[in-house]
mmCIF file of C-alpha atoms in Angstrom:
data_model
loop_
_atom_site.group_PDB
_atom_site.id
_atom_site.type_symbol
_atom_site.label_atom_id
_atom_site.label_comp_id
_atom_site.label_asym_id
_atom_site.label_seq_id
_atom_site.Cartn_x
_atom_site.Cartn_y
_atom_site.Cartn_z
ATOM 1 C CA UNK A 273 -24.287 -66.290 1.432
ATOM 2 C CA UNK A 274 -23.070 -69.095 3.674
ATOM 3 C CA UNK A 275 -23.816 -72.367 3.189
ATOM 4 C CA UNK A 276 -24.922 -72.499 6.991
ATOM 5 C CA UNK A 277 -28.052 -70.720 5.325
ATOM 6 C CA UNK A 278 -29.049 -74.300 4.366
ATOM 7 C CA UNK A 279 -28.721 -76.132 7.277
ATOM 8 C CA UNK A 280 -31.267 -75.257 9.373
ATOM 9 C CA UNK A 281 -30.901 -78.647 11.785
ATOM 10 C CA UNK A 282 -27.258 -78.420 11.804
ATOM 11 C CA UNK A 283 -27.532 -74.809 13.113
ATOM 12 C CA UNK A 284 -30.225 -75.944 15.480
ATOM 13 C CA UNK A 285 -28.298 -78.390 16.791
ATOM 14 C CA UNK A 286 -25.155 -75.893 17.792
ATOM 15 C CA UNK A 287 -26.994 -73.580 19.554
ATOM 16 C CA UNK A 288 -28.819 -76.280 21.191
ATOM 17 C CA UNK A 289 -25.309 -77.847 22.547
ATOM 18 C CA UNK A 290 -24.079 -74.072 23.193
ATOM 19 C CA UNK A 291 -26.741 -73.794 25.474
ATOM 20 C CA UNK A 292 -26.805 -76.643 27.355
ATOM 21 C CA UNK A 293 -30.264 -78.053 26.034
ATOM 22 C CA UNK A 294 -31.210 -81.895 25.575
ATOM 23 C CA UNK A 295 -32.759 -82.623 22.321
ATOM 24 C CA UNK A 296 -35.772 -83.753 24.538
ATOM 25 C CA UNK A 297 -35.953 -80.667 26.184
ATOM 26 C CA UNK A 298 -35.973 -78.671 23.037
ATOM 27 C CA UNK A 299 -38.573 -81.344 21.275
ATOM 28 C CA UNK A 300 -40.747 -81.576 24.157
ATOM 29 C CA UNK A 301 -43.990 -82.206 23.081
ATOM 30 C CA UNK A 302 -43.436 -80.581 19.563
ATOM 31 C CA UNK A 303 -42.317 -84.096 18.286
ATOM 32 C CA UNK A 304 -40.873 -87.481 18.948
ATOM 33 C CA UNK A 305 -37.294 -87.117 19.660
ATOM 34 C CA UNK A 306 -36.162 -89.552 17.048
ATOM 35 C CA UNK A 307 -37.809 -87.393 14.712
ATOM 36 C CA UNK A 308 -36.131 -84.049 15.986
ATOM 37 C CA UNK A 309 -32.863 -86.179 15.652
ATOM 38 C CA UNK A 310 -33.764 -86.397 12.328
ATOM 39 C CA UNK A 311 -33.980 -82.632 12.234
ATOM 40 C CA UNK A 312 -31.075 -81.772 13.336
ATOM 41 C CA UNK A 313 -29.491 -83.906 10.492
ATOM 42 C CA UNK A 314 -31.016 -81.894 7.724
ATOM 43 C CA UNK A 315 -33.157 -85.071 6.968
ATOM 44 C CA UNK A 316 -36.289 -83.251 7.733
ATOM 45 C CA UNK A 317 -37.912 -79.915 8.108
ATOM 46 C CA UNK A 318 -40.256 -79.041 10.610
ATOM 47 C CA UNK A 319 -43.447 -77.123 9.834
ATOM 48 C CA UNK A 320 -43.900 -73.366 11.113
ATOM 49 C CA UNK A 321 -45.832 -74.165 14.312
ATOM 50 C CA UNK A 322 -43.307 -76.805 14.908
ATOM 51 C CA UNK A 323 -40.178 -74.686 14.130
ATOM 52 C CA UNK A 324 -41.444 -71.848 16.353
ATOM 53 C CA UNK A 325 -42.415 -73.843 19.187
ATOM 54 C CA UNK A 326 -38.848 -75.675 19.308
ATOM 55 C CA UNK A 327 -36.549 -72.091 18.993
ATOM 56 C CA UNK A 328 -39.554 -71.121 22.149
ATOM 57 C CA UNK A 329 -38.119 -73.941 24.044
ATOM 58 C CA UNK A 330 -34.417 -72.765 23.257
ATOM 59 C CA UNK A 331 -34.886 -69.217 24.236
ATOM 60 C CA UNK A 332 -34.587 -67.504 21.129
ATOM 61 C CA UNK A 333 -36.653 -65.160 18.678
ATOM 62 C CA UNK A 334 -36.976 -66.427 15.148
ATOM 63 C CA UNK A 335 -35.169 -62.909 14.124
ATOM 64 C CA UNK A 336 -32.050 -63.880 15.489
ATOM 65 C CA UNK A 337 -32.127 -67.585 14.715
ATOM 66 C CA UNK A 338 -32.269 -66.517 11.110
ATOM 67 C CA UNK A 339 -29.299 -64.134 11.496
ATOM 68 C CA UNK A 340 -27.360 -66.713 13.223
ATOM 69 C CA UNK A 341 -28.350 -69.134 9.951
ATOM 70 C CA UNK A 342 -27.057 -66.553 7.488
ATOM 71 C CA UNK A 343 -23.940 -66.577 9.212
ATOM 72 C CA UNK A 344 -24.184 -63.477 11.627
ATOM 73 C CA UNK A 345 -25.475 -61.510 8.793
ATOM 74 C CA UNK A 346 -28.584 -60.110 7.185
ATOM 75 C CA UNK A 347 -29.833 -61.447 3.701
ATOM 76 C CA UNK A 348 -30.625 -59.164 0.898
ATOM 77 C CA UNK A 349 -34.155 -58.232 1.964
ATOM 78 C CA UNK A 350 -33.667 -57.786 5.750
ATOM 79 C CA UNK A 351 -30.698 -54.985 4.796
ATOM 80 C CA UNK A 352 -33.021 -53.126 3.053
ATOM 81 C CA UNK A 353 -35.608 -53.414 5.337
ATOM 82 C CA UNK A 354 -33.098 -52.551 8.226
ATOM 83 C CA UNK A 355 -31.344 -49.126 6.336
ATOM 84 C CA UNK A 356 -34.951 -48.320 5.333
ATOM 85 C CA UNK A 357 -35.911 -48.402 9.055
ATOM 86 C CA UNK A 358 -32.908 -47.248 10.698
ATOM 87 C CA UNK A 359 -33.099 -43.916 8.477
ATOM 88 C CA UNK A 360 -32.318 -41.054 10.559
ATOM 89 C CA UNK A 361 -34.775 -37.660 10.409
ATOM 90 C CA UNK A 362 -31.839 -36.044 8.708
ATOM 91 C CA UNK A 363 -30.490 -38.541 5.967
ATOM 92 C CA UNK A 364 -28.088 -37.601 4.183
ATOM 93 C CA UNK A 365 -27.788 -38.102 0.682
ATOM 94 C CA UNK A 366 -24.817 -41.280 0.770
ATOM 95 C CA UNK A 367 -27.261 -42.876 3.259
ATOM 96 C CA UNK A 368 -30.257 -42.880 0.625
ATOM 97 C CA UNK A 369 -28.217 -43.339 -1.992
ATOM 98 C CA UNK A 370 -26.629 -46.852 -0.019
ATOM 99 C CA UNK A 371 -30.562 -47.427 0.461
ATOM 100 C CA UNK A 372 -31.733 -47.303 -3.128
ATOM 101 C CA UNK A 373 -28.546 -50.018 -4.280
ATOM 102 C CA UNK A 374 -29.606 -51.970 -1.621
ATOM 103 C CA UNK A 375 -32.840 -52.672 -3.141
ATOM 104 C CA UNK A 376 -32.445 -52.899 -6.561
ATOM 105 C CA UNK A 377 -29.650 -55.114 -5.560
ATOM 106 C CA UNK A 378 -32.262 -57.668 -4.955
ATOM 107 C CA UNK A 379 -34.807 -56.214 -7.213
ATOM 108 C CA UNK A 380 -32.619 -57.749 -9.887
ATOM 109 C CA UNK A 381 -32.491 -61.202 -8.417
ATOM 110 C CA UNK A 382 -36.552 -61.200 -7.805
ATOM 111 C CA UNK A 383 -39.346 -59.064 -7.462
ATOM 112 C CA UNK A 384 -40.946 -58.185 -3.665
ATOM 113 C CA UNK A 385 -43.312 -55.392 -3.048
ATOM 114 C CA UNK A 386 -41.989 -53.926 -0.139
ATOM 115 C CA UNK A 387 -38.706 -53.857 -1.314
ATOM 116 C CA UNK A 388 -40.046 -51.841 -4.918
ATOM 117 C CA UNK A 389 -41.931 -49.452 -2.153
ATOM 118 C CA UNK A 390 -38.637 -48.776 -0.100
ATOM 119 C CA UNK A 391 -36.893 -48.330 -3.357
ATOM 120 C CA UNK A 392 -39.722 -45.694 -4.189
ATOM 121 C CA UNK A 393 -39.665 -44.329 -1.149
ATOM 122 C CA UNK A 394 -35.777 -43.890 -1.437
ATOM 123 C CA UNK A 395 -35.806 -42.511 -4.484
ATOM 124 C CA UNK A 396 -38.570 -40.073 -3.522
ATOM 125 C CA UNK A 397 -36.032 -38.675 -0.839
ATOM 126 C CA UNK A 398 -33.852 -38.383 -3.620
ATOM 127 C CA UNK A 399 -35.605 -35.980 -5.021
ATOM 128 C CA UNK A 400 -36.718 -33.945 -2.279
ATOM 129 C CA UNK A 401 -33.137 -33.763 -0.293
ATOM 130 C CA UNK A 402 -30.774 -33.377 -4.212
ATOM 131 C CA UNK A 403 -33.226 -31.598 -6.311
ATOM 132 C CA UNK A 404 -35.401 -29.855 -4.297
ATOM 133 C CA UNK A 405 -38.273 -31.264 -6.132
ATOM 134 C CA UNK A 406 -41.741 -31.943 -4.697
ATOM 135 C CA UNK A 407 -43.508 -32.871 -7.758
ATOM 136 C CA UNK A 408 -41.088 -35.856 -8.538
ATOM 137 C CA UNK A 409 -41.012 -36.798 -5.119
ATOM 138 C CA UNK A 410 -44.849 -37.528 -5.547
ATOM 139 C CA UNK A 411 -44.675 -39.444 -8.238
ATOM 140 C CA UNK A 412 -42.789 -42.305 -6.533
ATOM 141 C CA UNK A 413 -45.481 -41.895 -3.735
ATOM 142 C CA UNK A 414 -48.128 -42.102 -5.363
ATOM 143 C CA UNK A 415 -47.221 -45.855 -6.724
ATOM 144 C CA UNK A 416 -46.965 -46.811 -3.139
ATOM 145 C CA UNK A 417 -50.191 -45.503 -2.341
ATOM 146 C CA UNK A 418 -51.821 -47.276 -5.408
ATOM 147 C CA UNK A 419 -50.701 -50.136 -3.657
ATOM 148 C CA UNK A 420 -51.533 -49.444 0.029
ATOM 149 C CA UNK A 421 -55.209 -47.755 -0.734
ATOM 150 C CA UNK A 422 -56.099 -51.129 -2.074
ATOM 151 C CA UNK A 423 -55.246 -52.835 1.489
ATOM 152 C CA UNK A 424 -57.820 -53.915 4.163
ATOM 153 C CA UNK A 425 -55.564 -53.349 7.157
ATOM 154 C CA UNK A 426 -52.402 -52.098 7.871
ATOM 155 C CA UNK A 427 -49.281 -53.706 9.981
ATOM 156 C CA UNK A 428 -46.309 -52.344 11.221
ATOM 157 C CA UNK A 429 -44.415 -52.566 7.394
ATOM 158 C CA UNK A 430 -46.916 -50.848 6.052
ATOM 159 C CA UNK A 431 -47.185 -47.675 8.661
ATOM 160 C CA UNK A 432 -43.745 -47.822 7.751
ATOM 161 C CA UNK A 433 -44.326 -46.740 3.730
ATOM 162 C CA UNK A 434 -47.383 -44.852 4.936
ATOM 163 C CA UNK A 435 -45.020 -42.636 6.955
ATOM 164 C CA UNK A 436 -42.275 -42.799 4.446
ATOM 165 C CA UNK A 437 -45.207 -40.667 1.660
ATOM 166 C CA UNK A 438 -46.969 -38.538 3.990
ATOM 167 C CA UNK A 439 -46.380 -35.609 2.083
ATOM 168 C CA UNK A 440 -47.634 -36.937 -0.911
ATOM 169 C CA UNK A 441 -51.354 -36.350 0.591
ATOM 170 C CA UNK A 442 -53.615 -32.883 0.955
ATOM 171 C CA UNK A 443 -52.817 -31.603 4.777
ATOM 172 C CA UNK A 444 -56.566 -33.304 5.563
ATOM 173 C CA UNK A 445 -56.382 -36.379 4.593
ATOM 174 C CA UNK A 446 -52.600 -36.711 5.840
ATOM 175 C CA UNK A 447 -53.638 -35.538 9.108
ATOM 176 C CA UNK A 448 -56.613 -38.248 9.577
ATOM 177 C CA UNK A 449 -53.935 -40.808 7.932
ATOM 178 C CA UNK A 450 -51.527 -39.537 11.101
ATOM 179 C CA UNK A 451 -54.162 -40.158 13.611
ATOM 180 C CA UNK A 452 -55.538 -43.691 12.430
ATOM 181 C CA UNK A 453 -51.762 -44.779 12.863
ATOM 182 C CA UNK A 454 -51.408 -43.034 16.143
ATOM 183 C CA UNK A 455 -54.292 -45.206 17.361
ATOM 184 C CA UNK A 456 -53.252 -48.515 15.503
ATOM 185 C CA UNK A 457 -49.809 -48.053 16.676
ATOM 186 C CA UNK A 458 -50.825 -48.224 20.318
ATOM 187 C CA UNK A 459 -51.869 -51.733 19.863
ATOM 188 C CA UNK A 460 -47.708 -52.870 19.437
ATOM 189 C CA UNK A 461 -47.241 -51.273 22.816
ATOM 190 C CA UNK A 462 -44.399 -53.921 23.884
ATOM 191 C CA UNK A 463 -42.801 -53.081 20.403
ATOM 192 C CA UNK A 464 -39.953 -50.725 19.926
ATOM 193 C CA UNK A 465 -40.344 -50.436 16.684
ATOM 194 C CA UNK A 466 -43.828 -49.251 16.864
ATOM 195 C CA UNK A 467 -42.957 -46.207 19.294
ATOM 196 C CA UNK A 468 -40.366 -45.245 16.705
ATOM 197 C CA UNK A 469 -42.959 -45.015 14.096
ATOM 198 C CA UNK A 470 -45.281 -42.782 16.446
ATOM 199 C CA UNK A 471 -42.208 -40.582 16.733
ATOM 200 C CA UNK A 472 -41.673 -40.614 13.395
ATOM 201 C CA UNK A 473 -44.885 -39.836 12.114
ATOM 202 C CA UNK A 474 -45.664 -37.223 15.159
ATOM 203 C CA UNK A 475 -42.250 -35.637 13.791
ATOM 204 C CA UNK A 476 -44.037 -35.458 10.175
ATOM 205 C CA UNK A 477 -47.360 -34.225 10.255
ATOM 206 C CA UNK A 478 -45.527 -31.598 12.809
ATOM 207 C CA UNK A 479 -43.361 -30.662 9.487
ATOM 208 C CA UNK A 480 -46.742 -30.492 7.175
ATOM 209 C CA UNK A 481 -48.773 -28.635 9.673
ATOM 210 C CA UNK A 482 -46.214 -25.653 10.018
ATOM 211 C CA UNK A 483 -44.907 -25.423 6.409
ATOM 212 C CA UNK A 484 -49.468 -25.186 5.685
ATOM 213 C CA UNK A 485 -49.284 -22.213 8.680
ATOM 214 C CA UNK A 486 -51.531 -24.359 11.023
ATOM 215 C CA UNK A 487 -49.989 -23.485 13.651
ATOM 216 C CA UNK A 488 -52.124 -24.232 16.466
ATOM 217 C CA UNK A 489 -52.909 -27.866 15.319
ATOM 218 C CA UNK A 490 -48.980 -28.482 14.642
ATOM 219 C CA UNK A 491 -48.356 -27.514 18.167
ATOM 220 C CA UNK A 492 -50.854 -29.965 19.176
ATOM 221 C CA UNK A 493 -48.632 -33.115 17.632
ATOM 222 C CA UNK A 494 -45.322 -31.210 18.665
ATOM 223 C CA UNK A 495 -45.900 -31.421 22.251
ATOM 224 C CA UNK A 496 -46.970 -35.006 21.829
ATOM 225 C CA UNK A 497 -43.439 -35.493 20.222
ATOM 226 C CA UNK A 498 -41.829 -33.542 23.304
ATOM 227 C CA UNK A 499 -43.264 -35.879 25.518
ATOM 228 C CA UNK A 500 -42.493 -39.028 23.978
ATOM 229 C CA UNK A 501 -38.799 -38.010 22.708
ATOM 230 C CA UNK A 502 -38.200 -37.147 26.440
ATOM 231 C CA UNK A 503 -39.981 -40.457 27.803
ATOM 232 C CA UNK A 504 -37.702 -42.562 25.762
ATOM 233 C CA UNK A 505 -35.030 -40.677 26.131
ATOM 234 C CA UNK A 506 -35.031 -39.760 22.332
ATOM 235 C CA UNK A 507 -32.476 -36.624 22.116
ATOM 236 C CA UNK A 508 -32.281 -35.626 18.832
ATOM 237 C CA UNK A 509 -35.903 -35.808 18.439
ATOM 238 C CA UNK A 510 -36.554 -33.916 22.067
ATOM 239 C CA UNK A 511 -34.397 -31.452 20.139
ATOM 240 C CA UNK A 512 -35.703 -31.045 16.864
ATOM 241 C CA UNK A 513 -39.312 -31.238 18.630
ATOM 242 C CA UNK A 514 -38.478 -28.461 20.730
ATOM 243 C CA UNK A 515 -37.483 -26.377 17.371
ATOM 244 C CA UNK A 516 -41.099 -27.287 15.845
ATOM 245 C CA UNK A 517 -42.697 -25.921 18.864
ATOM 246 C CA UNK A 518 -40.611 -22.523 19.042
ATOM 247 C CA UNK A 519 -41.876 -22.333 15.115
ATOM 248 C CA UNK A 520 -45.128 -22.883 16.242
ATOM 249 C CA UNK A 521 -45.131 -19.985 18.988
ATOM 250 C CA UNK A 522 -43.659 -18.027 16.646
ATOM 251 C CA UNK A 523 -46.397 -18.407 13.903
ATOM 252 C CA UNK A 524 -48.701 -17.570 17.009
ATOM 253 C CA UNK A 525 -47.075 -14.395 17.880
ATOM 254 C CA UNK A 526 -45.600 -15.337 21.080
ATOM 255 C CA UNK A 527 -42.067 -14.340 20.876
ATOM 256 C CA UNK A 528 -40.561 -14.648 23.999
ATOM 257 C CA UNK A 529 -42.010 -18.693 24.291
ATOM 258 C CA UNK A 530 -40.686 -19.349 21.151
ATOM 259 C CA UNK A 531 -37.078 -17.715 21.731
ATOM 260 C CA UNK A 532 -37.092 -19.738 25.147
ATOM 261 C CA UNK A 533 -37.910 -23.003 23.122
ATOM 262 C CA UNK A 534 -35.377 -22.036 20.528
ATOM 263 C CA UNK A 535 -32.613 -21.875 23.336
ATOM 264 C CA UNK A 536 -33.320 -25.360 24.446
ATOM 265 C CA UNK A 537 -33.065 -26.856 21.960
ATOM 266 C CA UNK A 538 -29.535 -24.840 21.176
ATOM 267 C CA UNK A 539 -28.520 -25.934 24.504
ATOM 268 C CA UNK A 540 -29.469 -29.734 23.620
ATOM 269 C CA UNK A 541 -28.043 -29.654 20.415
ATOM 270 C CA UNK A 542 -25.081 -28.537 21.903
ATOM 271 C CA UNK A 543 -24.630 -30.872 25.457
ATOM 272 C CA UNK A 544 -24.589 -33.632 22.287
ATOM 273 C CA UNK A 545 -22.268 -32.089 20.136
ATOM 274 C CA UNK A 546 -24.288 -31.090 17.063
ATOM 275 C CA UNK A 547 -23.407 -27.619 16.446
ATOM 276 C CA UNK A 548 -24.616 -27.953 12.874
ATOM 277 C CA UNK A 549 -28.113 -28.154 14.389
ATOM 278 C CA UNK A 550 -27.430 -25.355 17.417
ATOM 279 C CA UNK A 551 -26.150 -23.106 14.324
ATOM 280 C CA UNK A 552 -29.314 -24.001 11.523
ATOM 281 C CA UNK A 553 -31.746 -23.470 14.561
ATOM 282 C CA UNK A 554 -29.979 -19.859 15.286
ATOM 283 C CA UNK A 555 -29.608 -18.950 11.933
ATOM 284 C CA UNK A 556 -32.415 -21.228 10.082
ATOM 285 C CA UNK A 557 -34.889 -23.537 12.172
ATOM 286 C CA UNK A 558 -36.848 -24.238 8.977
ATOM 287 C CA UNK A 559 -33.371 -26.713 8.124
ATOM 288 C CA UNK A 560 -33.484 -28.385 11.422
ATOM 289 C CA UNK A 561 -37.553 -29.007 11.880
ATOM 290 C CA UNK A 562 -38.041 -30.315 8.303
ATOM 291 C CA UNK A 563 -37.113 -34.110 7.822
ATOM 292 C CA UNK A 564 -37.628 -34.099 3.823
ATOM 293 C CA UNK A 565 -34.956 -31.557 3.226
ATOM 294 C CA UNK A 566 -37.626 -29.267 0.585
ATOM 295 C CA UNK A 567 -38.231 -26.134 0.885
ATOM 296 C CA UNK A 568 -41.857 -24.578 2.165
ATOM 297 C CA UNK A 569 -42.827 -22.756 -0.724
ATOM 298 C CA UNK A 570 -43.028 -25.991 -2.658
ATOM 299 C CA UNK A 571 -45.544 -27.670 -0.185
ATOM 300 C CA UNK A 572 -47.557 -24.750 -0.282
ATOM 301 C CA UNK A 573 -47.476 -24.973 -3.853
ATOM 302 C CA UNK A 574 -49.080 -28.516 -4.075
#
């Protein structure tokens, strides 16, 4: 770590001269100038309301002014967090694994909740993408969820982990879990990361719903997914989506729908160059509609 991590005025004080910015203009009415001088000499540290009201006066979010501290970098917590939400539908197993050192990296150096919860969750993956095993995969879960259940309200970090261990919970209850987020989630509508985690868990219960046969309900949530894949330009997901649905038509008997949805999505997969996917949805769509890598008999078996 960089010892610009513990200089918090010093760093103020560049990107205050990079941008052009008088130390009254940045101080304002947040406090005397004499005392932000003071600041910006590492003599004193501001208090929260303080700190955030002087990086509002530079132009700048607190996320970046902390990368910017640690040196154009992210600290130990903040990379897990970031591989953990930058996971792709279709990990892969070097990905998870990277994931799972990642936090007990800094599991070792001191404990954090959400940290042990991604490293559950990770691990959980683990288990369903290597061995193929639902039952293990559940037991990480379900120390996440002895956490969470305990909760009064959830925030964005947790509808992460609640996404991250949908499986873990009877088709029911995971499908009133799904909707209470839905409708929570609408509330971050000027956050990106919240329309990600409506894809995400619109992709999921999608997976649940069809490996349980419910076909008509899954197509329900998969042509929410079509429309918000294609309204923010989300092409992997449009694809994938459009796989779920032809699944669903199939499961309903309507062959020629389904064979049409299959070949747009081929189509997609193709114009993007991911004939892996164009190939598993010819010869397989299970592989390319299911996130968690398991096979269905398993589910079914829970």
């Amino acid at each position: 770590m960089s010892e610009l991590y513990y200089h918090l005025g010093k760093v103020l004080k560049i990107i205050r001269q990079n941008k052009g910015y008088t130390q009254q203009e940045v101080s304002d009415s947040t406090m005397s100038r004499s005392n932000y001088t003071k600041l910006e000499k590492d003599e004193i540290n501001p208090n929260v309301v303080k700190f955030l009201a002087i990086l509002d006066y530079m132009d700048m979010h607190h996320d970046e002014y902390a990368f910017i501290l640690n040196d154009y970098s992210l600290n130990d917590k903040d990379t897990v967090l970031y591989l953990f939400k930058e996971m792709e539908q279709f990990p892969d197993i070097s990905y998870v694994k990277d994931l799972i050192d990642a936090a007990n990296k800094l599991l070792e150096k001191r404990y954090d909740h959400m940290t042990e919860d991604v490293l559950n969750i990770a691990q959980a993956y683990y288990c369903l993408i290597e061995k193929n095993s639902l039952a293990d995969a559940r037991k990480y879960a379900e120390s996440i969820w002895d956490r969470l259940k305990n909760l009064d309200k959830f925030y964005l970090s947790e509808f992460h982990l609640l996404n991250g261990i949908l499986y873990y919970f009877e088709l029911e209850t995971a499908v009133s879990l799904t909707d209470k987020a839905l409708e929570e989630l609408e509330k971050y509508y000027c956050f990106k990361e919240a329309e990600e985690l409506r894809l995400s868990f619109l992709s999921h219960i999608s997976c649940l719903l069809i490996s349980h046969e419910q076909y008509e309900l899954a197509l329900k949530y998969t042509d929410q997914l079509i429309t918000k894949s294609k309204s923010d330009n989300k092409v992997l997901s449009f694809g994938a989506a459009l796989v779920r649905k032809g699944m669903c038509l199939k499961g309903l008997n309507k062959e020629k729908e389904s064979q049409d949805s299959y070949n747009l999505a081929i189509e997609l997969f193709n114009v993007i160059g991911r004939e892996d996917l164009s190939k598993q949805t010819r010869e397989d769509p299970k592989l390319v509609y299911n996130p968690y890598g398991f096979v269905d008999e398993e589910i079914k078996a829970s």
